[in-house]
XYZ file of C-alpha atoms in Angstrom:
52
model
C 212.611 208.284 56.648
C 211.028 207.843 60.079
C 214.396 208.265 61.787
C 215.781 211.074 59.613
C 213.405 213.892 60.606
C 213.650 213.414 64.390
C 217.436 213.096 64.094
C 217.636 216.374 62.175
C 215.345 218.044 64.702
C 217.544 216.752 67.514
C 220.704 218.293 65.994
C 219.036 221.549 64.923
C 219.618 223.385 68.269
C 223.281 222.338 68.241
C 223.716 223.672 64.708
C 221.985 226.946 65.603
C 224.165 227.314 68.689
C 227.328 226.737 66.625
C 226.283 229.452 64.162
C 225.480 231.860 67.013
C 228.867 231.276 68.637
C 230.598 231.827 65.276
C 228.587 235.016 64.709
C 229.461 236.442 68.143
C 233.132 235.575 67.586
C 233.148 237.387 64.237
C 231.537 240.456 65.805
C 234.137 240.492 68.583
C 237.038 240.179 66.134
C 235.631 242.938 63.951
C 235.080 245.218 66.933
C 238.685 244.659 68.059
C 239.858 245.660 64.589
C 237.571 248.712 64.708
C 239.032 249.792 68.059
C 242.572 249.594 66.673
C 241.558 251.597 63.606
C 239.919 254.226 65.807
C 243.093 254.543 67.892
C 245.142 255.081 64.726
C 242.697 257.698 63.442
C 242.774 259.567 66.748
C 246.569 259.541 66.840
C 246.715 260.850 63.259
C 244.216 263.596 64.076
C 246.196 264.566 67.179
C 249.383 264.665 65.125
C 247.745 266.811 62.429
C 246.355 269.167 65.097
C 249.769 269.566 66.743
C 251.407 270.418 63.413
C 249.194 273.492 62.941
């Protein structure tokens, strides 16, 4: 038990860093998807405007 707590505390920053990197990666992927969706929406709106 004496070794377990310090070992966990030693790996805690590494685990937190891994979760932060994963979180940032997910945000970037989702923002890329959002940009593509926005481009499609704009093109559809332009097309609908030109048909009037």
